[in-house]
mmCIF file of C-alpha atoms in Angstrom:
data_model
loop_
_atom_site.group_PDB
_atom_site.id
_atom_site.type_symbol
_atom_site.label_atom_id
_atom_site.label_comp_id
_atom_site.label_asym_id
_atom_site.label_seq_id
_atom_site.Cartn_x
_atom_site.Cartn_y
_atom_site.Cartn_z
ATOM 1 C CA MET T 19 7.519 -24.685 -19.928
ATOM 2 C CA SER T 20 5.207 -25.029 -22.962
ATOM 3 C CA GLY T 21 3.668 -22.004 -24.603
ATOM 4 C CA ARG T 22 0.172 -23.224 -23.658
ATOM 5 C CA THR T 23 1.157 -23.503 -19.961
ATOM 6 C CA ARG T 24 2.681 -20.046 -20.046
ATOM 7 C CA VAL T 25 -0.496 -18.530 -21.518
ATOM 8 C CA THR T 26 -2.589 -20.357 -18.874
ATOM 9 C CA ARG T 27 -0.466 -18.893 -16.081
ATOM 10 C CA LEU T 28 -0.707 -15.400 -17.532
ATOM 11 C CA ALA T 29 -4.486 -15.689 -17.787
ATOM 12 C CA ALA T 30 -4.664 -16.804 -14.144
ATOM 13 C CA ASP T 31 -2.430 -13.979 -12.933
ATOM 14 C CA GLN T 32 -4.517 -11.424 -11.142
ATOM 15 C CA ARG T 33 -2.108 -8.619 -12.159
ATOM 16 C CA VAL T 34 -2.670 -9.298 -15.867
ATOM 17 C CA GLY T 35 -6.426 -8.969 -15.301
ATOM 18 C CA LEU T 36 -5.866 -5.623 -13.600
ATOM 19 C CA ILE T 37 -3.735 -4.352 -16.393
ATOM 20 C CA VAL T 38 -6.287 -5.305 -18.978
ATOM 21 C CA LEU T 39 -9.145 -3.715 -16.942
ATOM 22 C CA ILE T 40 -7.151 -0.510 -16.447
ATOM 23 C CA LEU T 41 -6.414 -0.253 -20.151
ATOM 24 C CA VAL T 42 -10.076 -0.881 -21.073
ATOM 25 C CA LEU T 43 -11.294 1.774 -18.587
ATOM 26 C CA VAL T 44 -8.781 4.345 -19.775
ATOM 27 C CA ALA T 45 -9.812 3.786 -23.418
ATOM 28 C CA ALA T 46 -13.550 3.890 -22.525
ATOM 29 C CA ILE T 47 -13.317 7.004 -20.321
ATOM 30 C CA GLY T 48 -10.991 8.773 -22.730
ATOM 31 C CA THR T 49 -13.330 8.126 -25.619
ATOM 32 C CA ALA T 50 -16.359 9.460 -23.764
ATOM 33 C CA LYS T 51 -14.480 12.292 -22.060
ATOM 34 C CA PRO T 52 -11.421 13.426 -24.121
ATOM 35 C CA MET T 53 -10.452 15.759 -21.301
ATOM 36 C CA PHE T 54 -9.348 12.605 -19.418
ATOM 37 C CA PHE T 55 -6.064 12.783 -21.371
ATOM 38 C CA SER T 56 -5.210 16.292 -20.311
ATOM 39 C CA THR T 57 -1.668 16.003 -18.920
ATOM 40 C CA GLN T 58 -1.808 19.120 -16.745
ATOM 41 C CA PHE T 59 -5.300 18.870 -15.260
ATOM 42 C CA ILE T 60 -5.960 15.110 -15.196
ATOM 43 C CA ILE T 61 -2.954 12.895 -15.796
ATOM 44 C CA ALA T 62 -0.451 14.621 -13.469
ATOM 45 C CA PRO T 63 -2.862 14.899 -10.494
ATOM 46 C CA MET T 64 -4.039 11.288 -11.097
ATOM 47 C CA LEU T 65 -0.461 9.974 -11.002
ATOM 48 C CA THR T 66 0.188 12.004 -7.889
ATOM 49 C CA SER T 67 -2.778 10.319 -6.219
ATOM 50 C CA ILE T 68 -1.572 6.907 -7.471
ATOM 51 C CA ALA T 69 1.881 7.571 -5.992
ATOM 52 C CA ILE T 70 0.531 8.565 -2.608
ATOM 53 C CA PHE T 71 -2.075 5.830 -2.324
ATOM 54 C CA THR T 72 0.424 3.201 -3.486
ATOM 55 C CA VAL T 73 2.672 4.018 -0.559
ATOM 56 C CA VAL T 74 -0.413 3.811 1.722
ATOM 57 C CA GLY T 75 -1.212 0.414 0.229
ATOM 58 C CA LEU T 76 2.310 -0.785 0.887
ATOM 59 C CA ALA T 77 1.954 0.330 4.495
ATOM 60 C CA GLN T 78 -1.110 -1.875 4.883
ATOM 61 C CA MET T 79 0.446 -4.701 2.876
ATOM 62 C CA MET T 80 3.307 -4.947 5.373
ATOM 63 C CA VAL T 81 1.014 -5.972 8.200
ATOM 64 C CA LEU T 82 -1.176 -8.063 5.900
ATOM 65 C CA SER T 83 1.899 -10.139 5.211
ATOM 66 C CA VAL T 84 1.573 -11.684 8.658
ATOM 67 C CA GLY T 85 -2.213 -11.824 8.660
ATOM 68 C CA GLN T 86 -2.726 -8.653 10.650
ATOM 69 C CA MET T 87 -4.019 -5.158 9.845
ATOM 70 C CA ASN T 88 -3.229 -1.509 10.637
ATOM 71 C CA LEU T 89 -6.333 0.592 11.268
ATOM 72 C CA ALA T 90 -4.160 3.528 12.386
ATOM 73 C CA VAL T 91 -2.503 3.994 9.007
ATOM 74 C CA GLY T 92 -4.208 7.375 8.530
ATOM 75 C CA GLY T 93 -3.286 8.605 11.998
ATOM 76 C CA MET T 94 0.336 7.479 11.554
ATOM 77 C CA ALA T 95 0.484 9.382 8.249
ATOM 78 C CA ALA T 96 -0.883 12.527 9.916
ATOM 79 C CA ALA T 97 1.497 12.245 12.843
ATOM 80 C CA GLY T 98 4.567 11.649 10.632
ATOM 81 C CA ALA T 99 3.710 14.602 8.436
ATOM 82 C CA MET T 100 3.087 16.772 11.458
ATOM 83 C CA VAL T 101 6.429 15.983 13.025
ATOM 84 C CA ALA T 102 8.178 16.694 9.722
ATOM 85 C CA GLY T 103 6.316 19.993 9.412
ATOM 86 C CA ILE T 104 7.241 20.997 12.946
ATOM 87 C CA ALA T 105 10.899 20.149 12.283
ATOM 88 C CA TYR T 106 10.853 22.332 9.177
ATOM 89 C CA GLN T 107 9.096 25.239 10.849
ATOM 90 C CA ALA T 108 10.674 25.234 14.318
ATOM 91 C CA LEU T 109 14.148 23.871 13.619
ATOM 92 C CA GLY T 110 14.673 24.970 10.029
ATOM 93 C CA VAL T 111 16.182 21.583 9.107
ATOM 94 C CA PRO T 112 16.926 20.601 5.469
ATOM 95 C CA LEU T 113 14.420 18.721 3.402
ATOM 96 C CA ILE T 114 15.874 15.209 3.906
ATOM 97 C CA VAL T 115 16.460 15.702 7.633
ATOM 98 C CA GLY T 116 12.850 16.717 8.273
ATOM 99 C CA LEU T 117 11.645 13.765 6.249
ATOM 100 C CA VAL T 118 13.767 11.323 8.306
ATOM 101 C CA ILE T 119 12.518 12.876 11.581
ATOM 102 C CA GLY T 120 8.878 12.470 10.429
ATOM 103 C CA LEU T 121 9.471 8.869 9.339
ATOM 104 C CA ALA T 122 11.140 8.064 12.645
ATOM 105 C CA ALA T 123 8.126 9.415 14.516
ATOM 106 C CA SER T 124 5.565 7.412 12.507
ATOM 107 C CA GLY T 125 7.826 4.341 12.641
ATOM 108 C CA LEU T 126 8.011 4.612 16.439
ATOM 109 C CA ILE T 127 4.180 4.674 16.640
ATOM 110 C CA GLY T 128 4.138 1.534 14.449
ATOM 111 C CA ALA T 129 6.733 -0.126 16.654
ATOM 112 C CA VAL T 130 4.625 0.524 19.775
ATOM 113 C CA CYS T 131 1.669 -1.132 18.072
ATOM 114 C CA GLY T 132 3.847 -4.046 17.043
ATOM 115 C CA LEU T 133 5.180 -4.512 20.549
ATOM 116 C CA LEU T 134 1.692 -4.565 22.042
ATOM 117 C CA VAL T 135 0.625 -7.143 19.443
ATOM 118 C CA ALA T 136 3.726 -9.384 19.731
ATOM 119 C CA LYS T 137 4.537 -9.124 23.455
ATOM 120 C CA ALA T 138 1.166 -8.489 25.074
ATOM 121 C CA GLY T 139 -0.758 -10.772 22.732
ATOM 122 C CA VAL T 140 -3.424 -8.177 21.931
ATOM 123 C CA ASN T 141 -5.127 -8.485 18.581
ATOM 124 C CA SER T 142 -3.807 -6.062 15.952
ATOM 125 C CA PHE T 143 -7.336 -4.877 15.196
ATOM 126 C CA VAL T 144 -7.835 -3.719 18.768
ATOM 127 C CA VAL T 145 -4.379 -2.208 19.171
ATOM 128 C CA THR T 146 -4.407 -0.226 15.927
ATOM 129 C CA LEU T 147 -8.011 0.924 16.393
ATOM 130 C CA ALA T 148 -7.094 2.264 19.809
ATOM 131 C CA MET T 149 -4.055 3.912 18.392
ATOM 132 C CA SER T 150 -6.185 5.465 15.614
ATOM 133 C CA PHE T 151 -8.507 7.060 18.166
ATOM 134 C CA ALA T 152 -5.513 8.297 20.248
ATOM 135 C CA LEU T 153 -3.955 9.930 17.239
ATOM 136 C CA LEU T 154 -7.314 11.337 16.106
ATOM 137 C CA GLY T 155 -7.221 13.464 19.302
ATOM 138 C CA LEU T 156 -3.485 14.042 19.609
ATOM 139 C CA VAL T 157 -2.698 15.276 16.127
ATOM 140 C CA PRO T 158 -5.288 18.145 15.928
ATOM 141 C CA SER T 159 -4.418 19.170 19.534
ATOM 142 C CA THR T 160 -0.798 19.417 18.665
ATOM 143 C CA TYR T 161 -1.549 21.448 15.495
ATOM 144 C CA ALA T 162 -3.683 23.894 17.548
ATOM 145 C CA TRP T 163 -0.805 24.261 20.005
ATOM 146 C CA VAL T 164 2.013 24.889 17.487
ATOM 147 C CA SER T 165 0.123 26.806 14.765
ATOM 148 C CA PRO T 166 -2.771 29.276 15.239
ATOM 149 C CA GLY T 167 -4.230 28.338 11.835
ATOM 150 C CA ALA T 168 -4.150 24.559 12.641
ATOM 151 C CA ALA T 169 -1.849 24.071 9.628
ATOM 152 C CA ILE T 170 1.910 24.186 9.075
ATOM 153 C CA THR T 171 3.080 25.898 5.894
ATOM 154 C CA VAL T 172 6.800 25.783 5.260
ATOM 155 C CA ASP T 173 9.097 27.097 2.537
ATOM 156 C CA THR T 174 11.895 24.549 2.899
ATOM 157 C CA PRO T 175 14.002 24.514 -0.293
ATOM 158 C CA GLY T 176 13.021 21.636 -2.502
ATOM 159 C CA LEU T 177 9.737 20.791 -0.813
ATOM 160 C CA ALA T 178 7.450 22.516 -3.297
ATOM 161 C CA GLU T 179 9.405 21.187 -6.260
ATOM 162 C CA LEU T 180 9.241 17.635 -4.899
ATOM 163 C CA GLY T 181 5.522 17.810 -4.297
ATOM 164 C CA ARG T 182 4.279 19.665 -7.370
ATOM 165 C CA ALA T 183 6.945 19.585 -10.124
ATOM 166 C CA THR T 184 6.878 17.213 -13.061
ATOM 167 C CA THR T 185 9.589 15.789 -15.292
ATOM 168 C CA ALA T 186 8.799 18.674 -17.692
ATOM 169 C CA ASP T 187 10.624 20.877 -15.152
ATOM 170 C CA LEU T 188 13.795 18.804 -15.474
ATOM 171 C CA CYS T 189 15.734 20.094 -18.448
ATOM 172 C CA ILE T 190 19.217 19.417 -19.838
ATOM 173 C CA GLY T 191 19.894 22.349 -22.145
ATOM 174 C CA ASP T 192 16.798 22.664 -24.334
ATOM 175 C CA VAL T 193 15.635 19.047 -23.732
ATOM 176 C CA CYS T 194 13.056 18.592 -21.019
ATOM 177 C CA GLY T 195 11.213 15.560 -19.665
ATOM 178 C CA PRO T 196 7.696 14.582 -20.711
ATOM 179 C CA GLU T 197 4.746 16.468 -19.224
ATOM 180 C CA GLY T 198 2.272 14.849 -16.844
ATOM 181 C CA ILE T 199 4.761 12.738 -14.821
ATOM 182 C CA PRO T 200 5.104 14.182 -11.338
ATOM 183 C CA LEU T 201 8.388 13.820 -9.488
ATOM 184 C CA ILE T 202 6.565 12.464 -6.448
ATOM 185 C CA LEU T 203 5.808 9.323 -8.488
ATOM 186 C CA PHE T 204 9.478 8.336 -8.296
ATOM 187 C CA ILE T 205 9.253 8.314 -4.445
ATOM 188 C CA ALA T 206 6.531 5.662 -4.731
ATOM 189 C CA LEU T 207 8.518 3.671 -7.268
ATOM 190 C CA ALA T 208 11.586 3.761 -4.953
ATOM 191 C CA ALA T 209 9.436 2.543 -2.047
ATOM 192 C CA MET T 210 8.063 -0.257 -4.193
ATOM 193 C CA ALA T 211 11.553 -1.330 -5.161
ATOM 194 C CA VAL T 212 12.715 -1.452 -1.562
ATOM 195 C CA ILE T 213 9.694 -3.449 -0.339
ATOM 196 C CA TRP T 214 9.960 -5.818 -3.324
ATOM 197 C CA PHE T 215 13.658 -6.429 -2.559
ATOM 198 C CA LEU T 216 12.815 -7.002 1.101
ATOM 199 C CA PHE T 217 10.305 -9.804 0.372
ATOM 200 C CA ALA T 218 11.974 -11.330 -2.710
ATOM 201 C CA ARG T 219 15.656 -11.206 -1.853
ATOM 202 C CA MET T 220 16.124 -10.828 1.855
ATOM 203 C CA ARG T 221 15.884 -13.428 4.615
ATOM 204 C CA VAL T 222 13.788 -11.224 6.799
ATOM 205 C CA GLY T 223 11.169 -11.024 4.041
ATOM 206 C CA ARG T 224 10.981 -14.738 3.583
ATOM 207 C CA GLU T 225 10.703 -15.264 7.323
ATOM 208 C CA THR T 226 7.956 -12.693 7.478
ATOM 209 C CA LEU T 227 5.906 -14.523 4.787
ATOM 210 C CA LEU T 228 6.497 -17.847 6.516
ATOM 211 C CA THR T 229 5.208 -16.266 9.736
ATOM 212 C CA GLY T 230 2.101 -15.176 7.876
ATOM 213 C CA SER T 231 1.546 -18.630 6.373
ATOM 214 C CA SER T 232 1.852 -20.489 9.628
ATOM 215 C CA GLU T 233 3.040 -18.949 12.881
ATOM 216 C CA LYS T 234 3.463 -22.454 14.448
ATOM 217 C CA ALA T 235 5.613 -23.586 11.535
ATOM 218 C CA ALA T 236 7.682 -20.414 11.795
ATOM 219 C CA LEU T 237 8.305 -20.967 15.482
ATOM 220 C CA LEU T 238 9.316 -24.566 14.829
ATOM 221 C CA SER T 239 11.755 -23.241 12.187
ATOM 222 C CA SER T 240 13.410 -21.018 14.820
ATOM 223 C CA ILE T 241 12.084 -17.802 13.223
ATOM 224 C CA PRO T 242 11.804 -14.910 15.684
ATOM 225 C CA VAL T 243 8.083 -14.412 15.147
ATOM 226 C CA ALA T 244 7.655 -11.603 17.694
ATOM 227 C CA ARG T 245 10.553 -9.681 16.119
ATOM 228 C CA ARG T 246 9.059 -10.075 12.638
ATOM 229 C CA ILE T 247 5.682 -8.811 13.810
ATOM 230 C CA VAL T 248 7.259 -5.745 15.372
ATOM 231 C CA THR T 249 9.258 -5.155 12.195
ATOM 232 C CA VAL T 250 6.293 -5.157 9.829
ATOM 233 C CA HIS T 251 4.335 -2.810 12.128
ATOM 234 C CA THR T 252 7.345 -0.455 12.298
ATOM 235 C CA LEU T 253 7.734 -0.466 8.509
ATOM 236 C CA SER T 254 3.988 0.061 8.148
ATOM 237 C CA GLY T 255 4.355 3.123 10.288
ATOM 238 C CA VAL T 256 7.315 4.431 8.288
ATOM 239 C CA LEU T 257 5.472 3.942 4.961
ATOM 240 C CA ALA T 258 2.326 5.618 6.347
ATOM 241 C CA GLY T 259 4.488 8.562 7.456
ATOM 242 C CA LEU T 260 6.062 8.735 3.975
ATOM 243 C CA ALA T 261 2.562 8.841 2.385
ATOM 244 C CA GLY T 262 1.526 11.626 4.753
ATOM 245 C CA PHE T 263 4.696 13.589 3.874
ATOM 246 C CA MET T 264 4.017 13.095 0.152
ATOM 247 C CA LEU T 265 0.471 14.411 0.557
ATOM 248 C CA GLY T 266 1.662 17.447 2.543
ATOM 249 C CA ALA T 267 4.325 18.179 -0.040
ATOM 250 C CA SER T 268 1.822 17.945 -2.887
ATOM 251 C CA THR T 269 -0.648 20.327 -1.270
ATOM 252 C CA GLY T 270 1.966 22.716 0.095
ATOM 253 C CA SER T 271 1.003 22.488 3.767
ATOM 254 C CA PHE T 272 0.783 19.945 6.633
ATOM 255 C CA THR T 273 -2.704 19.773 8.180
ATOM 256 C CA PRO T 274 -4.600 17.548 10.625
ATOM 257 C CA GLY T 275 -6.711 16.330 7.672
ATOM 258 C CA ILE T 276 -3.803 14.352 6.233
ATOM 259 C CA GLY T 277 -4.614 10.674 6.202
ATOM 260 C CA GLN T 278 -8.387 10.908 6.500
ATOM 261 C CA GLU T 279 -9.018 9.108 3.202
ATOM 262 C CA PHE T 280 -6.166 6.562 3.569
ATOM 263 C CA MET T 281 -8.062 3.755 5.289
ATOM 264 C CA LEU T 282 -10.131 2.538 2.337
ATOM 265 C CA GLN T 283 -7.303 2.948 -0.149
ATOM 266 C CA SER T 284 -4.857 1.108 2.087
ATOM 267 C CA PHE T 285 -6.970 -2.015 1.839
ATOM 268 C CA LEU T 286 -8.175 -1.640 -1.754
ATOM 269 C CA GLY T 287 -4.725 -1.648 -3.285
ATOM 270 C CA PRO T 288 -3.279 -4.798 -1.652
ATOM 271 C CA ILE T 289 -6.505 -6.851 -1.730
ATOM 272 C CA LEU T 290 -7.258 -6.092 -5.374
ATOM 273 C CA GLY T 291 -3.575 -6.777 -6.167
ATOM 274 C CA GLY T 292 -3.679 -10.286 -4.731
ATOM 275 C CA THR T 293 -2.238 -9.883 -1.225
ATOM 276 C CA LEU T 294 -3.859 -12.460 1.090
ATOM 277 C CA LEU T 295 -5.745 -11.331 4.167
ATOM 278 C CA ALA T 296 -4.621 -14.424 5.955
ATOM 279 C CA GLY T 297 -0.965 -13.563 5.358
ATOM 280 C CA GLY T 298 1.841 -15.436 3.658
ATOM 281 C CA TYR T 299 1.634 -13.822 0.192
ATOM 282 C CA VAL T 300 2.040 -10.199 -0.939
ATOM 283 C CA SER T 301 2.211 -8.468 -4.290
ATOM 284 C CA VAL T 302 3.974 -5.113 -4.603
ATOM 285 C CA ILE T 303 3.151 -4.717 -8.309
ATOM 286 C CA GLY T 304 -0.399 -5.920 -7.662
ATOM 287 C CA THR T 305 -0.822 -3.229 -4.959
ATOM 288 C CA PHE T 306 0.280 -0.561 -7.419
ATOM 289 C CA LEU T 307 -2.108 -1.858 -10.103
ATOM 290 C CA GLY T 308 -4.989 -2.125 -7.613
ATOM 291 C CA ILE T 309 -4.475 1.471 -6.539
ATOM 292 C CA ALA T 310 -4.166 2.604 -10.225
ATOM 293 C CA LEU T 311 -7.510 0.849 -10.989
ATOM 294 C CA THR T 312 -9.341 2.635 -8.134
ATOM 295 C CA VAL T 313 -7.859 6.059 -9.030
ATOM 296 C CA VAL T 314 -8.861 5.639 -12.668
ATOM 297 C CA ILE T 315 -12.394 4.697 -11.598
ATOM 298 C CA ARG T 316 -12.449 7.637 -9.224
ATOM 299 C CA GLN T 317 -11.347 10.114 -11.846
ATOM 300 C CA GLY T 318 -13.691 8.760 -14.442
ATOM 301 C CA LEU T 319 -16.681 9.022 -12.111
ATOM 302 C CA LEU T 320 -15.745 12.575 -11.247
ATOM 303 C CA LEU T 321 -15.643 13.460 -14.910
ATOM 304 C CA PHE T 322 -19.124 12.006 -15.337
ATOM 305 C CA GLY T 323 -20.404 14.094 -12.426
ATOM 306 C CA VAL T 324 -20.725 11.380 -9.844
ATOM 307 C CA GLY T 325 -20.461 12.867 -6.299
ATOM 308 C CA ILE T 326 -18.217 11.814 -3.455
ATOM 309 C CA GLU T 327 -21.031 9.812 -1.813
ATOM 310 C CA GLY T 328 -21.565 7.664 -4.902
ATOM 311 C CA LEU T 329 -17.807 7.249 -5.277
ATOM 312 C CA ASN T 330 -17.421 5.966 -1.753
ATOM 313 C CA ILE T 331 -20.340 3.572 -2.191
ATOM 314 C CA LEU T 332 -18.689 2.141 -5.348
ATOM 315 C CA LEU T 333 -15.232 1.854 -3.781
ATOM 316 C CA GLY T 334 -16.651 0.245 -0.653
ATOM 317 C CA SER T 335 -18.583 -2.250 -2.787
ATOM 318 C CA ILE T 336 -15.376 -3.071 -4.768
ATOM 319 C CA LEU T 337 -13.604 -3.729 -1.457
ATOM 320 C CA LEU T 338 -16.408 -6.010 -0.241
ATOM 321 C CA ILE T 339 -16.341 -7.988 -3.445
ATOM 322 C CA ALA T 340 -12.535 -8.281 -3.261
ATOM 323 C CA LEU T 341 -12.683 -9.432 0.366
ATOM 324 C CA SER T 342 -15.319 -11.973 -0.449
ATOM 325 C CA PHE T 343 -13.218 -13.314 -3.335
ATOM 326 C CA ASP T 344 -10.200 -13.521 -1.068
ATOM 327 C CA ARG T 345 -12.111 -15.561 1.508
ATOM 328 C CA VAL T 346 -13.513 -17.886 -1.155
ATOM 329 C CA ARG T 347 -10.053 -18.383 -2.639
ATOM 330 C CA ASP T 348 -8.608 -19.132 0.819
ATOM 331 C CA ALA T 349 -11.416 -21.661 1.546
ATOM 332 C CA VAL T 350 -10.970 -23.391 -1.800
ATOM 333 C CA GLY T 351 -7.187 -23.602 -1.262
ATOM 334 C CA LYS T 352 -7.605 -25.145 2.187
ATOM 335 C CA ARG T 353 -10.187 -27.631 0.882
ATOM 336 C CA SER T 354 -7.859 -28.690 -1.941
ATOM 337 C CA ALA T 355 -5.000 -29.156 0.456
ATOM 338 C CA LEU T 356 -7.193 -31.196 2.788
ATOM 339 C CA GLY T 357 -8.376 -33.376 -0.062
ATOM 340 C CA ALA T 358 -4.856 -34.023 -1.155
ATOM 341 C CA ALA T 359 -3.814 -34.934 2.351
ATOM 342 C CA ARG T 360 -6.696 -37.442 2.710
ATOM 343 C CA ARG T 361 -6.197 -39.061 -0.729
ATOM 344 C CA PRO T 362 -4.549 -42.515 -0.187
ATOM 345 C CA GLU T 363 -1.211 -43.125 -1.738
ATOM 346 C CA PRO T 364 -1.269 -45.665 -4.548
ATOM 347 C CA VAL T 365 0.087 -49.114 -3.553
ATOM 348 C CA ILE T 366 2.508 -50.605 -5.997
ATOM 349 C CA GLU T 367 2.823 -54.332 -5.624
ATOM 350 C CA GLU T 368 5.993 -56.011 -6.644
ATOM 351 C CA GLU T 369 5.701 -58.819 -9.203
ATOM 352 C CA ALA T 370 6.223 -62.236 -7.819
ATOM 353 C CA ARG T 371 9.323 -63.811 -9.012
#
């Protein structure tokens, strides 16, 4: 590959554009508001938000891989966190055990949605919207039943450290890690590594992407399409539950409000990162960068005194632009493919001997 071709490909890579935009915004905001570089008050909380929202974005990306969506991602996050909190409070289980129980609960909810979509043939929009409303009533009712204060606060060993400690708290002798890097960020990086390996190196990941590209072609290739759809919805539920657990650990309590702001972020990250709404292509790194961009914008606007209403307007506008760009890109791709299919093959005549 020539150097010119390599440069052209880099310039066309959406992730490169996101990196450049993030760096420009960080430099601009930091120059105007030097407080932006405060490790304790800005950087660490911002990286915590990036970690949580990245996992939320991965949850949505899983179902987008087959051209579907999960509108119950916030409710699944709240339910998974709630079950984990109840396990800690009522059963006194260790940190990892409670986490596994919570992820199993949210994964089960996702599996139910996947079964309804794959077996009953109901649209994912309808199924997950209905599930979202069901969880919107079930989760607060359960909190009110198990806890008088409608919140579960636990002192499980390791939970507070996992949610609020940074690498500066990890020391070997007199040498400690850098400030401003929360430990919770490594959970998000681990989730990214697992999902990347799933799609890049495992057969189930390749079959999932083929299902998203063309369900008919997947069926003709003997791919168990229904099973793949159930799998992605289950994993979406697991990742949503993980994000809910991370938010609860970072705040120190599990509440019904967990997951309320997850919906917009779950779409912003993958779409800005290059994941196709129609399915067939995902980007784990792009999802992380898309989330990082929105969090940087969010933090910058807060430093400049922009209220939550203005922030939501801007983020919603960004999502609309990204969705429009995705549809245009899909239409252009289909038109190019159709033009190539209609173009007649050149006829090469043999020379008369």
